[in-house]
Amino acid sequence: MAEISKSDPLNPNPNPPEIASSVRRTTEPGRKRLFVTLSVFFSFLVGLPFLLKSTEIYRSPLPFSSIESLSLRLRSEPPAPPCRLQAVFLRPGGGGGTADQLARLISDEVDKSIGSIPSRGSCGRNYALSVTVDSGNGACERSGDGESGPCYWPCGGIDVLELSNEDGIVDELLDSALGRRGQCLGTGGKIYTVVVAGVEGEEGLRTVLGKHRHAWLVGKVGESDAVLLITKIFVNFFLNGGREEDMAPGKGEFVPVGLDGSVVLSFSLLNANPNDWVYDWDFQMIDDVLLAPVVEALAPIANITTESQVLYHTPKSSISFWDGNLGGNIFSIKDLPFFVNANEWHLDTSIAAAGRSKILHFVVYIPSRNECPLLLQLPNGHISKTNGFISPMWGGVIVWNPHSCFADSQGKHFVRRPIALEDLQKIFQILVGQLRLLFGFKSSYISDDNVDMIQFLTSEKGFTEWELDALYRYHACYNLASCATTLESLSKLVQSLPRMIVMDEIGKQVKYSLEAAGLAQNNTHLGIYNASAAASLQARSLAEDAFFHPSIMSVSYSSLEHYFSIYMPFFAPVSLHLILALVKELARYRRERAKYSSFVAEHAKAS
């Protein structure tokens, strides 16, 4: 019979020798594996900032608070340039109302005419009014505190009879008496003067608006009528510049100036059919003599350059018809949209107008013999005196009919003929009128039914001084508003795209734009119109340059979510494996350390 073991097979030894040896450790666990795991993990952590630094987007700091402050200031307090108005009553014999009474009457009428909402660029209610009553022999009565200065009326400086001379002489006489060549520059804006002279024996009333900053009324006129006429001249012409369109903010923004503040005036002479005749012009003389004063006058509101070309074989697109009663080939207002032949008129050849510059085309069209003379018929059936038209923001076209329209057709057709100087002067007088229309003024005040009681003197600059003042004021306010809008858009764009590159050059442009805007605001407050227009033009140009910087336009910026979606497919698995390996190794080391600690404790107890 077999030997039976004392141990119960159903209850085996819970600590067999091989199992007991697996839960006990006689040697201290090594740290090599732990150190390797930790070194790999910390190497990953240390390298992560270098990776983030290598993918960091450079952003030059922008003055967001200054941009917001400029926008809020312009919205809450729109710039209103100051103006100084002066009414002078020449009364050699005395009599009539006092200076203070007349000042109150004129002030009330001016406030009624201005209204509650001043137009952009106008002085609005930011004006100062003074009235002087000159009784002759140096005796003067002035309204208010009796302020006097080099720009105010010099008592007894001009005799009433001197106002009866030729308009040009009187204009220069008043300009000399009221202070010229910069003497009128002050901190309250330019001074605009209306002189009322009652001349005995003079029938009717003669009203003249000079090319400087003054007007004069000569003849019989009552005080009430004089107050109304003075108000009309002050508000309609001196304050608003005689502009017809609504100049309120957001309306009537006739600003044919490029985003970079530059304008190219491109003059083209088109010979429709050189087989009939070929005409040329001396544009260098035109530029030096006729255009230079205009360009100089508009310099504060635009950087203007000029260019010219002569084209051949340039027929028009529209069709004209012969009218025997009018004695010419007729094209009407309905034909104007089809007059410019875009396929044959290669006008857009300027390399100076690349990018964000603005180009204004002025075309002198010489018709062929078959359609000469070519006449523009107005809707009332009359023939246009200028024989030209404009296209807003594009330019203008003049049809010039040569004097040889009805000459012998067997003449020398291929001889290059220069346009006579007299004809050039007439042509460019019309072109300047078209330029005035493009800038929102009337081409001229001749035969204007609304101002038939007032005679206007023209300037060789194309714009009178009071028109230029209004233009400077308008462009200063418009450029400041445009600058603030552009900078605000740039600020919102940069803040909405954290991954957007902002170069140092953009930061400098924004900084200089804010400085120029501050200078423009200060000059506007002081009433220095041309300086405020020039500074505002610079501010707007710099703001546009910053917004359209190549570093912004050439890169497509993504959000942070897109940025993480690019790198997560690599870093998520790697980081997950490293973390799991570290956790596993730490757990193993602690377990082995516990075994060794147990063995050491048992060994110490047994001994």
Coordinates of N, CA and C in Angstrom, one line a residue, residues 7 40 72 101 124 214 242 266 292 299 304 318 329-330 388 415 432 447 495 563 585:
S7 N 0.4 16.1 4.0 CA -0.2 17.3 3.4 C -1.4 17.0 2.7
V40 N 14.4 60.4 -20.9 CA 13.6 60.6 -22.1 C 12.4 61.5 -21.9
L72 N -12.7 106.8 -31.1 CA -13.8 107.4 -30.2 C -13.8 108.9 -30.2
Q101 N -25.4 145.7 -33.0 CA -26.7 145.3 -33.6 C -26.6 144.5 -34.9
G124 N -19.0 124.9 -39.5 CA -20.2 124.7 -38.7 C -20.5 125.9 -37.8
H214 N -12.3 137.6 -49.7 CA -13.2 138.7 -49.5 C -14.1 138.9 -50.6
G242 N -19.0 126.8 -51.8 CA -19.9 126.8 -53.0 C -20.1 125.4 -53.6
S266 N -3.5 112.0 -66.3 CA -3.0 111.5 -67.6 C -3.8 112.2 -68.7
A292 N 1.1 123.7 -63.7 CA 1.9 123.8 -62.5 C 1.2 124.6 -61.4
A299 N -1.5 120.4 -53.9 CA -0.5 119.6 -53.2 C -0.8 119.2 -51.8
I304 N 0.4 114.8 -56.6 CA -0.1 114.8 -58.0 C 1.1 114.8 -59.0
S318 N -19.5 105.3 -80.1 CA -20.9 105.7 -80.4 C -21.1 106.2 -81.8
N329 N -22.2 117.1 -86.9 CA -22.6 115.8 -86.5 C -22.9 115.8 -85.0
I330 N -24.0 115.2 -84.6 CA -24.5 115.3 -83.3 C -24.4 114.0 -82.5
G388 N -17.8 118.8 -74.0 CA -17.1 117.8 -73.3 C -18.0 117.2 -72.1
V415 N 0.9 115.9 -92.5 CA 1.8 116.8 -91.8 C 1.3 117.0 -90.3
V432 N -9.5 122.2 -66.7 CA -9.5 122.6 -65.3 C -10.9 122.6 -64.8
S447 N -23.0 132.2 -65.9 CA -24.3 131.9 -66.4 C -25.0 130.8 -65.4
Q495 N -6.0 91.6 -33.6 CA -6.5 90.9 -32.4 C -7.3 89.7 -32.6
Y563 N -3.8 75.3 -35.8 CA -2.4 75.1 -35.5 C -2.2 73.8 -34.6
E585 N 7.0 52.4 -15.2 CA 8.4 52.2 -14.6 C 8.4 52.6 -13.2

